Short mmCIF file of C-alpha atoms and ligand atoms in Angstrom, two decimals:
data_model
loop_
_atom_site.label_atom_id
_atom_site.label_comp_id
_atom_site.label_asym_id
_atom_site.label_seq_id
_atom_site.Cartn_x
_atom_site.Cartn_y
_atom_site.Cartn_z
CA MET A 1 -11.92 31.18 35.15
CA THR A 2 -9.44 31.53 38.05
CA ALA A 3 -8.12 28.05 37.47
CA LEU A 4 -7.65 28.86 33.80
CA ARG A 5 -5.76 32.07 34.61
CA VAL A 6 -3.48 30.27 37.05
CA HIS A 7 -2.68 27.47 34.65
CA LEU A 8 -2.50 29.38 31.40
CA PRO A 9 1.30 30.03 31.48
CA LEU A 10 1.87 26.40 32.38
CA LEU A 11 -0.33 25.35 29.50
CA VAL A 12 1.63 27.55 27.11
CA ILE A 13 4.92 26.09 28.34
CA LEU A 14 3.58 22.57 27.92
CA LEU A 15 2.32 23.28 24.41
CA VAL A 16 5.62 24.85 23.36
CA ALA A 17 7.54 21.95 24.87
CA ALA A 18 5.32 19.44 23.07
CA ALA A 19 5.86 21.19 19.75
CA ALA A 20 9.62 21.27 20.22
CA SER A 21 10.07 17.76 21.60
CA PRO A 22 11.26 15.03 19.25
CA PRO A 23 8.58 12.87 17.69
CA VAL A 24 8.38 9.53 19.44
CA THR A 25 6.16 7.63 17.03
CA LEU A 26 6.24 7.09 13.29
CA ARG A 27 2.92 8.87 13.08
CA GLN A 28 4.15 11.99 14.87
CA ALA A 29 7.27 12.05 12.74
CA ALA A 30 5.28 11.56 9.54
CA ASP A 31 2.76 14.25 10.48
CA ARG A 32 5.58 16.70 11.05
CA ALA A 33 7.32 15.70 7.84
CA GLY A 34 4.07 16.06 5.89
CA VAL A 35 4.16 12.49 4.59
CA LEU A 36 1.81 9.54 5.02
CA VAL A 37 2.99 6.46 6.87
CA GLY A 38 0.68 3.51 6.46
CA ALA A 39 0.16 -0.20 6.95
CA ALA A 40 -1.93 -2.87 5.28
CA VAL A 41 -4.55 -4.12 7.73
CA ARG A 42 -6.95 -7.00 8.39
CA PRO A 43 -10.14 -5.82 10.14
CA SER A 44 -10.60 -9.23 11.78
CA LEU A 45 -7.65 -8.24 14.00
CA PHE A 46 -9.01 -4.88 15.21
CA SER A 47 -10.39 -6.66 18.29
CA GLU A 48 -6.82 -7.46 19.39
CA ALA A 49 -5.91 -4.53 21.64
CA ALA A 50 -2.19 -4.49 20.86
CA TYR A 51 -2.94 -4.57 17.14
CA SER A 52 -5.37 -1.64 17.23
CA GLU A 53 -3.36 0.42 19.70
CA THR A 54 -0.10 0.06 17.78
CA LEU A 55 -1.81 0.84 14.50
CA ALA A 56 -3.57 3.98 15.74
CA ARG A 57 -0.47 5.21 17.57
CA GLU A 58 2.07 4.68 14.80
CA TYR A 59 0.27 5.24 11.49
CA ASN A 60 -1.75 7.96 9.81
CA MET A 61 -2.95 5.77 6.94
CA VAL A 62 -4.33 2.25 6.49
CA GLU A 63 -5.01 0.08 3.48
CA PRO A 64 -7.06 -3.11 3.53
CA GLU A 65 -4.69 -5.99 2.80
CA ASP A 66 -7.51 -8.05 1.27
CA VAL A 67 -11.00 -6.87 2.14
CA MET A 68 -11.55 -4.46 -0.76
CA LYS A 69 -10.51 -7.08 -3.32
CA TRP A 70 -13.04 -8.74 -5.63
CA TRP A 71 -12.97 -12.04 -3.72
CA VAL A 72 -14.24 -10.30 -0.58
CA VAL A 73 -16.42 -7.51 -2.00
CA ARG A 74 -17.92 -9.85 -4.63
CA ARG A 75 -17.72 -13.23 -2.87
CA ASP A 76 -20.93 -13.90 -4.72
CA SER A 77 -21.91 -11.52 -7.46
CA LYS A 78 -23.65 -9.11 -5.06
CA PHE A 79 -21.66 -6.30 -3.44
CA ASP A 80 -20.65 -6.78 0.20
CA PHE A 81 -18.89 -3.83 1.79
CA ARG A 82 -19.05 -4.93 5.42
CA GLU A 83 -15.36 -5.70 5.95
CA GLY A 84 -14.14 -2.73 3.93
CA ASP A 85 -16.46 -0.49 5.92
CA GLU A 86 -14.83 -1.73 9.13
CA VAL A 87 -11.48 -0.46 7.87
CA VAL A 88 -13.02 2.91 7.04
CA ARG A 89 -14.66 3.14 10.48
CA PHE A 90 -11.39 2.33 12.23
CA ALA A 91 -9.58 4.96 10.19
CA GLN A 92 -12.21 7.60 10.85
CA ALA A 93 -12.21 6.87 14.58
CA HIS A 94 -8.46 7.45 14.66
CA GLY A 95 -8.09 10.28 12.16
CA MET A 96 -6.32 8.16 9.54
CA LYS A 97 -6.54 8.14 5.74
CA VAL A 98 -7.66 5.07 3.79
CA ARG A 99 -5.87 3.90 0.67
CA GLY A 100 -8.00 1.54 -1.45
CA HIS A 101 -6.68 -1.72 -2.95
CA CYS A 102 -7.46 -2.90 -5.63
CA LEU A 103 -10.04 -2.74 -8.44
CA VAL A 104 -8.41 -4.61 -11.34
CA TRP A 105 -6.10 -7.59 -10.76
CA ASP A 106 -5.79 -11.05 -12.23
CA HIS A 107 -5.60 -12.56 -8.71
CA ALA A 108 -7.97 -12.64 -5.75
CA ASN A 109 -11.02 -12.91 -7.99
CA PRO A 110 -14.01 -15.14 -7.15
CA ALA A 111 -14.56 -18.34 -9.14
CA TRP A 112 -17.97 -17.20 -10.40
CA LEU A 113 -16.07 -14.44 -12.23
CA THR A 114 -12.99 -16.31 -13.47
CA GLU A 115 -14.87 -19.46 -14.44
CA GLY A 116 -18.10 -17.85 -15.54
CA GLY A 117 -17.36 -18.08 -19.27
CA PHE A 118 -18.14 -14.39 -19.76
CA THR A 119 -17.66 -12.70 -23.15
CA PRO A 120 -15.46 -9.59 -23.47
CA GLY A 121 -18.60 -7.48 -23.66
CA GLN A 122 -19.97 -8.96 -20.45
CA LEU A 123 -16.60 -8.64 -18.68
CA SER A 124 -16.33 -5.03 -19.74
CA HIS A 125 -19.76 -4.35 -18.27
CA LEU A 126 -18.91 -6.24 -15.06
CA LEU A 127 -15.66 -4.33 -14.58
CA GLU A 128 -17.19 -0.93 -15.22
CA GLU A 129 -20.00 -1.74 -12.80
CA HIS A 130 -17.51 -2.96 -10.18
CA ILE A 131 -15.22 0.07 -10.38
CA THR A 132 -18.17 2.47 -10.39
CA THR A 133 -20.07 0.86 -7.52
CA VAL A 134 -17.06 0.35 -5.24
CA MET A 135 -15.61 3.80 -5.81
CA LYS A 136 -18.95 5.54 -5.36
CA HIS A 137 -19.54 3.59 -2.13
CA TYR A 138 -16.20 4.80 -0.76
CA ALA A 139 -16.19 8.30 -2.31
CA GLY A 140 -14.97 10.82 0.26
CA GLN A 141 -13.71 7.98 2.49
CA VAL A 142 -10.98 6.41 0.39
CA PHE A 143 -8.64 9.13 -0.82
CA ALA A 144 -6.55 7.05 -3.25
CA TRP A 145 -7.08 3.79 -5.13
CA ASP A 146 -4.86 1.18 -6.68
CA VAL A 147 -7.03 1.08 -9.78
CA VAL A 148 -4.92 -1.51 -11.60
CA ASN A 149 -2.53 -3.87 -9.85
CA GLU A 150 0.38 -5.84 -11.37
CA ALA A 151 -0.61 -5.72 -15.05
CA LEU A 152 2.91 -6.14 -16.47
CA ASP A 153 5.29 -9.09 -16.72
CA GLU A 154 9.06 -9.00 -16.11
CA GLY A 155 9.70 -7.97 -19.70
CA GLY A 156 7.31 -5.04 -19.36
CA ARG A 157 4.60 -6.59 -21.53
CA PRO A 158 0.96 -6.76 -20.41
CA LYS A 159 0.45 -10.07 -18.57
CA ASP A 160 -1.99 -12.60 -19.99
CA SER A 161 -5.05 -12.16 -17.80
CA LEU A 162 -8.78 -12.24 -17.42
CA TRP A 163 -8.98 -8.50 -18.00
CA TYR A 164 -6.41 -8.21 -20.79
CA ASN A 165 -6.80 -11.13 -23.18
CA GLN A 166 -8.36 -14.16 -21.47
CA PRO A 167 -10.74 -13.12 -22.90
CA GLY A 168 -10.26 -9.50 -21.75
CA ILE A 169 -12.67 -6.58 -21.77
CA GLY A 170 -12.60 -6.15 -25.54
CA LEU A 171 -9.14 -4.61 -25.85
CA ALA A 172 -7.07 -7.80 -26.10
CA GLU A 173 -3.63 -7.40 -27.69
CA LYS A 174 -3.98 -3.60 -27.53
CA GLY A 175 -1.23 -3.10 -24.95
CA THR A 176 -2.22 -0.90 -22.05
CA ALA A 177 -5.56 0.18 -23.57
CA TYR A 178 -7.48 -1.90 -21.01
CA VAL A 179 -5.55 -0.23 -18.18
CA GLU A 180 -6.48 3.15 -19.65
CA ARG A 181 -10.14 2.13 -19.83
CA ALA A 182 -10.11 1.22 -16.13
CA PHE A 183 -8.55 4.57 -15.16
CA ARG A 184 -11.16 6.46 -17.18
CA TRP A 185 -14.02 4.57 -15.48
CA ALA A 186 -12.40 5.20 -12.09
CA HIS A 187 -12.14 8.94 -12.71
CA GLN A 188 -15.78 9.10 -13.72
CA ALA A 189 -16.84 7.21 -10.60
CA ASP A 190 -14.97 9.45 -8.14
CA PRO A 191 -13.28 12.47 -9.71
CA HIS A 192 -11.72 13.42 -6.35
CA ALA A 193 -9.89 10.14 -5.66
CA LEU A 194 -6.21 9.84 -6.53
CA LEU A 195 -5.76 7.06 -9.05
CA PHE A 196 -2.69 4.81 -8.83
CA TYR A 197 -1.10 2.11 -10.92
CA ASN A 198 0.47 -0.35 -8.44
CA GLU A 199 3.24 -2.76 -9.39
CA ALA A 200 5.69 -5.32 -8.00
CA GLU A 201 9.37 -5.57 -8.91
CA GLY A 202 9.30 -2.41 -10.98
CA GLU A 203 10.88 -0.30 -8.26
CA GLY A 204 14.42 0.09 -9.46
CA LEU A 205 15.56 0.47 -13.06
CA ASN A 206 14.59 -2.53 -15.17
CA ARG A 207 12.41 -3.50 -18.09
CA LYS A 208 9.26 -3.50 -16.03
CA SER A 209 9.88 -0.08 -14.52
CA ASP A 210 10.78 1.24 -17.99
CA ALA A 211 7.40 -0.01 -19.22
CA ILE A 212 5.57 1.59 -16.27
CA TYR A 213 7.37 4.84 -17.01
CA ALA A 214 6.45 4.67 -20.71
CA MET A 215 2.81 3.92 -19.86
CA VAL A 216 2.50 6.75 -17.36
CA LYS A 217 4.20 9.16 -19.76
CA ASP A 218 1.81 8.17 -22.54
CA PHE A 219 -1.20 8.49 -20.19
CA ARG A 220 -0.12 11.92 -18.98
CA GLN A 221 0.49 13.18 -22.53
CA ARG A 222 -2.94 12.04 -23.66
CA GLY A 223 -4.81 13.20 -20.56
CA VAL A 224 -5.64 9.75 -19.21
CA PRO A 225 -6.45 10.38 -15.53
CA ILE A 226 -3.58 8.87 -13.53
CA ASP A 227 -2.22 10.49 -10.37
CA GLY A 228 0.36 8.12 -9.06
CA VAL A 229 2.42 4.96 -9.12
CA GLY A 230 2.63 2.54 -6.21
CA LEU A 231 6.00 0.87 -5.82
CA GLN A 232 5.28 -2.25 -3.81
CA LEU A 233 8.77 -3.14 -2.55
CA HIS A 234 8.34 -6.68 -1.31
CA ILE A 235 12.05 -7.17 -0.75
CA SER A 236 13.81 -10.46 -0.24
CA ARG A 237 17.41 -9.39 -0.92
CA LEU A 238 19.37 -7.40 1.61
CA ASP A 239 21.64 -5.79 -1.02
CA LEU A 240 18.94 -3.52 -2.39
CA ASP A 241 20.04 -0.84 -4.89
CA THR A 242 18.30 2.15 -3.31
CA ALA A 243 20.00 4.57 -5.72
CA ALA A 244 18.10 2.92 -8.58
CA ILE A 245 14.85 3.26 -6.63
CA GLY A 246 15.62 6.94 -6.07
CA ALA A 247 16.28 7.39 -9.79
CA ASN A 248 13.01 5.65 -10.67
CA ILE A 249 11.06 7.81 -8.21
CA ALA A 250 12.70 10.89 -9.74
CA ARG A 251 11.74 10.03 -13.32
CA LEU A 252 8.15 9.14 -12.37
CA THR A 253 7.56 12.28 -10.31
CA ALA A 254 9.05 14.35 -13.16
CA LEU A 255 5.98 13.24 -15.15
CA GLY A 256 3.82 15.02 -12.57
CA VAL A 257 2.56 11.93 -10.73
CA GLN A 258 3.04 11.03 -7.09
CA VAL A 259 4.81 7.92 -5.89
CA HIS A 260 3.67 5.84 -2.93
CA ILE A 261 5.84 3.15 -1.41
CA SER A 262 2.84 0.85 -1.20
CA GLU A 263 3.70 -2.61 0.20
CA LEU A 264 7.14 -2.49 1.79
CA ASP A 265 8.40 -5.52 3.67
CA VAL A 266 11.84 -7.12 3.89
CA ALA A 267 11.69 -10.90 4.33
CA LEU A 268 14.49 -12.58 6.27
CA PRO A 269 15.56 -16.24 6.23
CA LEU A 270 14.36 -18.13 9.31
CA ASP A 271 16.39 -20.79 11.07
CA PRO A 272 14.58 -24.03 10.11
CA SER A 273 14.83 -25.55 13.62
CA THR A 274 14.06 -22.52 15.80
CA GLY A 275 12.18 -20.23 13.45
CA GLN A 276 14.43 -17.38 14.64
CA VAL A 277 16.21 -14.74 12.57
CA ARG A 278 19.91 -13.90 12.82
CA LYS A 279 20.56 -10.75 14.82
CA ASP A 280 22.82 -9.20 12.19
CA ASP A 281 20.07 -9.79 9.60
CA LEU A 282 17.81 -7.52 11.66
CA LEU A 283 20.43 -4.78 11.36
CA ARG A 284 20.84 -5.35 7.64
CA GLN A 285 17.06 -5.29 7.32
CA ALA A 286 17.03 -1.95 9.14
CA ASP A 287 19.49 -0.59 6.58
CA VAL A 288 17.15 -1.61 3.77
CA TYR A 289 14.23 0.13 5.48
CA ARG A 290 16.43 3.18 6.01
CA GLY A 291 17.44 3.25 2.35
CA VAL A 292 13.87 3.00 1.09
CA VAL A 293 12.52 5.70 3.42
CA ARG A 294 15.45 7.93 2.51
CA ALA A 295 14.89 7.43 -1.23
CA CYS A 296 11.27 8.45 -0.74
CA ARG A 297 11.99 11.40 1.54
CA GLN A 298 14.55 12.78 -0.91
CA ASN A 299 11.76 13.46 -3.38
CA PRO A 300 8.78 15.64 -2.44
CA GLY A 301 6.66 13.75 -4.98
CA CYS A 302 7.00 10.58 -2.91
CA THR A 303 4.14 11.18 -0.52
CA ALA A 304 3.49 7.92 1.33
CA ILE A 305 5.44 5.07 2.86
CA GLN A 306 3.41 2.00 3.65
CA THR A 307 4.37 -1.44 4.92
CA TRP A 308 2.47 -4.66 4.11
CA GLY A 309 1.23 -5.24 7.65
CA PHE A 310 3.23 -3.94 10.59
CA THR A 311 3.76 -6.79 13.04
CA ASP A 312 5.62 -10.03 12.29
CA LYS A 313 2.74 -11.78 14.04
CA TYR A 314 0.62 -11.27 10.92
CA SER A 315 2.26 -11.25 7.52
CA TRP A 316 1.61 -12.93 4.19
CA ILE A 317 5.28 -14.00 3.99
CA GLY A 318 5.00 -16.85 6.52
CA SER A 319 2.42 -18.93 4.68
CA HIS A 320 3.70 -17.85 1.27
CA SER A 321 7.23 -19.13 2.04
CA ARG A 322 5.99 -22.16 4.03
CA GLY A 323 7.70 -20.81 7.12
CA THR A 324 11.18 -20.51 5.61
CA ARG A 325 11.16 -16.70 5.60
CA GLY A 326 9.56 -14.02 7.71
CA ALA A 327 10.19 -11.29 10.28
CA ALA A 328 9.70 -8.81 7.45
CA LEU A 329 8.00 -5.94 9.27
CA PRO A 330 8.98 -3.10 11.67
CA PHE A 331 7.38 -4.64 14.79
CA ASP A 332 8.13 -8.13 16.12
CA ARG A 333 5.50 -10.71 17.01
CA ALA A 334 5.07 -9.12 20.45
CA TYR A 335 4.59 -5.63 18.91
CA LYS A 336 8.05 -4.54 20.04
CA PRO A 337 9.74 -2.10 17.64
CA LYS A 338 12.65 -3.67 15.74
CA PRO A 339 15.78 -1.98 14.36
CA ALA A 340 13.78 -1.48 11.15
CA TYR A 341 11.34 0.67 13.12
CA ASP A 342 14.16 2.77 14.58
CA ALA A 343 15.58 3.25 11.10
CA MET A 344 12.21 4.42 9.74
CA LEU A 345 11.77 6.83 12.64
CA GLU A 346 15.29 8.21 12.22
CA GLU A 347 14.78 8.80 8.52
CA LEU A 348 11.41 10.45 9.06
CA THR A 349 12.77 12.78 11.74
CA GLY A 350 16.16 13.26 10.14
CA ARG A 351 18.10 12.20 13.23
CA PRO A 352 18.72 9.17 15.47
CA SER A 353 15.68 8.10 17.50
CA LYS A 354 17.81 6.75 20.35
CA GLU A 355 20.85 8.09 22.12
CA PRO A 356 23.85 5.81 21.44
O1 9MR B 1 -1.06 -10.20 1.57
C1 9MR B 1 -2.10 -10.58 0.70
C2 9MR B 1 -2.56 -11.99 1.02
O2 9MR B 1 -3.20 -11.99 2.29
C3 9MR B 1 -3.53 -12.48 -0.04
O3 9MR B 1 -3.79 -13.86 0.17
C4 9MR B 1 -2.96 -12.28 -1.46
C5 9MR B 1 -3.98 -12.60 -2.53
O4 9MR B 1 -5.07 -11.73 -2.45
O5 9MR B 1 -2.56 -10.93 -1.63
C6 9MR B 1 -1.59 -10.50 -0.73
O6 9MR B 1 -1.28 -9.15 -1.01
C7 9MR B 1 -0.69 -8.89 -2.28
C8 9MR B 1 -1.23 -7.57 -2.76
O7 9MR B 1 -2.62 -7.57 -2.79
C9 9MR B 1 -0.66 -7.20 -4.12
N1 9MR B 1 0.77 -7.27 -4.12
C10 9MR B 1 1.39 -8.48 -3.60
C11 9MR B 1 0.83 -8.74 -2.19
C12 9MR B 1 1.52 -9.96 -1.56
O8 9MR B 1 1.25 -11.11 -2.30
#
């Protein structure tokens, strides 16, 4: 008791100082700003101390990069939640939210499904069972789901796919009716989860984003349960039109849905002999990160900013580009924050993170 009395004023001073001091991590800044800052993760890397420590320190949300996809959860036709559960356990241990990805996509599906010769009736049953079982397993643990991923082509038309028309779930050539069916099943499975449509290259103003807008507007008018749109933002150009992204966020949120920046990364060209990036590219990359975070923060309906991984040590870009591009994320290969990190922190706090 005596010790408490002696130290109480000191404790109060420390608490006040802590509340007033500038946030030093993305997570602190995001918590104060009331926004989610997340990263796509691979649970096989949780055993690497720098990976886990950086993740838990800097982020308040995680999303499995791959382990909640069909090809992991349904490697054979039985359900296997072990790797997804590891992500949930990590998040719970560190007070983070989990964003689920993804229930309906024409990629990352197991061969038994894509080459099984199923009829539309059988596929419809399989998809309903999948959405229902996965979402019920994670109910209360995964707060938001990418229900349907990348269903549209560049022209804004539904892509030919297993779920749409090859052979589809029985709604072939009926536009976005199969997307609607998936959202309705998802809502039945977990009425509390936020349901997102997630898309690539429909972030600014173009035919694809016009089609997303039209679909969401139609869904909202007819009471189809959709809560948000994920704008992926895999960026490979450093002259990004962030005003167009801001305008797209504004028109989507005006429909009453949230927007999540869901897969942000900014790939840079690598020197073919050294594998290094140019220093001024890192600064230009930081400006892109800054522009995206700013476009999101300008709109209260944009509630999450997530990068696709967080360290350049582990990113899909390397293998995808056969080593010609990379260094796309806010931390370098040694987990050191890059200028992109500083730019994110500045935009989240509203002021420079470092003294000049
Ligand atoms: O980064 C993911 C990579 O590890 C997988 O091999 C690939 C196929 O499942 O998916 C990558 O993530 C994609 C995401 O699921 C959807 N948007 C595009 C992402 C990058 O390709």
